[in-house]
Amino acid sequence: MTGMLNKKDLAQYRALLVEYQWRLRGDVQHLTDGALDPGHESKSPTHMAELGTETFDQDLTLGVMERDQELLGEVSAAIKRVDAGAYGQCERCLADGKAPSKCWIPKLRLKAIPWARNCVECERKRERSYSH
């Protein structure tokens, strides 16, 4: 289903986004606390094999933290779009000059990815431009 979102839809999406934001902040804090914990025994490996495992674990944790922080930024931006009355409109369609009434992201996409900035077609175009 496409089209303009009503107040009830916006309230539901905003609540969902706030829940994601809360969870992501907790995840990032937990990962940060774990990475900075000086009392963690595995911080001082006794064998070279343990050093490799420790480095892998740290790299993995940093990658997850980076991804979660990026996603947290997207979720926060989506909340701002809800508050500004721009949530659910495809940014790329608007930038390409389409009429705002023709730029709605389908509700099915917003249910799957509530922080989505673009409709599926525009997101595919964006992804193709990065792969070339």
Tab-separated table of N, CA and C in Angstrom, residues 86 88-105 117-119 121-123:
chain	number	residue	atom	x	y	z
A	86	ALA	N	7.991	14.992	7.172
A	86	ALA	CA	8.564	14.525	5.911
A	86	ALA	C	8.769	13.012	5.883
A	88	GLY	N	8.371	9.176	5.302
A	88	GLY	CA	7.673	8.353	4.320
A	88	GLY	C	7.820	8.834	2.893
A	89	GLN	N	8.453	9.978	2.708
A	89	GLN	CA	8.672	10.462	1.345
A	89	GLN	C	10.071	10.071	0.891
A	90	CYS	N	10.172	9.633	-0.355
A	90	CYS	CA	11.447	9.212	-0.929
A	90	CYS	C	12.306	10.441	-1.205
A	91	GLU	N	13.446	10.513	-0.539
A	91	GLU	CA	14.330	11.663	-0.697
A	91	GLU	C	14.876	11.771	-2.116
A	92	ARG	N	15.170	10.632	-2.713
A	92	ARG	CA	15.748	10.659	-4.065
A	92	ARG	C	14.714	11.082	-5.107
A	93	CYS	N	13.478	10.597	-4.983
A	93	CYS	CA	12.409	11.025	-5.902
A	93	CYS	C	12.224	12.534	-5.810
A	94	LEU	N	12.193	13.049	-4.586
A	94	LEU	CA	12.035	14.491	-4.393
A	94	LEU	C	13.209	15.250	-5.006
A	95	ALA	N	14.427	14.735	-4.792
A	95	ALA	CA	15.620	15.384	-5.344
A	95	ALA	C	15.617	15.353	-6.870
A	96	ASP	N	15.001	14.326	-7.446
A	96	ASP	CA	14.911	14.212	-8.906
A	96	ASP	C	13.795	15.071	-9.488
A	97	GLY	N	13.059	15.774	-8.621
A	97	GLY	CA	12.041	16.704	-9.093
A	97	GLY	C	10.640	16.148	-9.230
A	98	LYS	N	10.418	14.939	-8.748
A	98	LYS	CA	9.061	14.387	-8.799
A	98	LYS	C	8.155	15.174	-7.860
A	99	ALA	N	6.889	15.203	-8.198
A	99	ALA	CA	5.905	15.878	-7.345
A	99	ALA	C	5.842	15.163	-5.996
A	100	PRO	N	5.787	15.914	-4.890
A	100	PRO	CA	5.735	15.283	-3.565
A	100	PRO	C	4.615	14.255	-3.422
A	101	SER	N	3.513	14.450	-4.112
A	101	SER	CA	2.403	13.495	-4.015
A	101	SER	C	2.734	12.156	-4.677
A	102	LYS	N	3.816	12.101	-5.459
A	102	LYS	CA	4.227	10.873	-6.159
A	102	LYS	C	5.467	10.236	-5.530
A	103	CYS	N	5.876	10.735	-4.375
A	103	CYS	CA	7.158	10.320	-3.794
A	103	CYS	C	7.037	9.491	-2.520
A	104	TRP	N	5.945	8.805	-2.339
A	104	TRP	CA	5.756	8.057	-1.094
A	104	TRP	C	6.448	6.701	-1.128
A	105	ILE	N	7.104	6.373	-0.028
A	105	ILE	CA	7.693	5.054	0.162
A	105	ILE	C	6.549	4.115	0.559
A	117	ARG	N	15.003	5.869	3.678
A	117	ARG	CA	14.973	7.217	3.112
A	117	ARG	C	14.438	7.215	1.683
A	118	ASN	N	14.528	6.052	1.035
A	118	ASN	CA	14.190	5.960	-0.382
A	118	ASN	C	13.222	4.815	-0.657
A	119	CYS	N	12.463	4.960	-1.742
A	119	CYS	CA	11.613	3.864	-2.197
A	119	CYS	C	12.519	2.754	-2.739
A	121	GLU	N	12.740	1.323	-5.695
A	121	GLU	CA	13.329	1.613	-7.005
A	121	GLU	C	14.538	2.542	-6.874
A	122	CYS	N	14.399	3.598	-6.112
A	122	CYS	CA	15.511	4.542	-5.938
A	122	CYS	C	16.658	3.920	-5.151
A	123	GLU	N	16.348	3.071	-4.193
A	123	GLU	CA	17.401	2.406	-3.423
A	123	GLU	C	18.184	1.451	-4.317
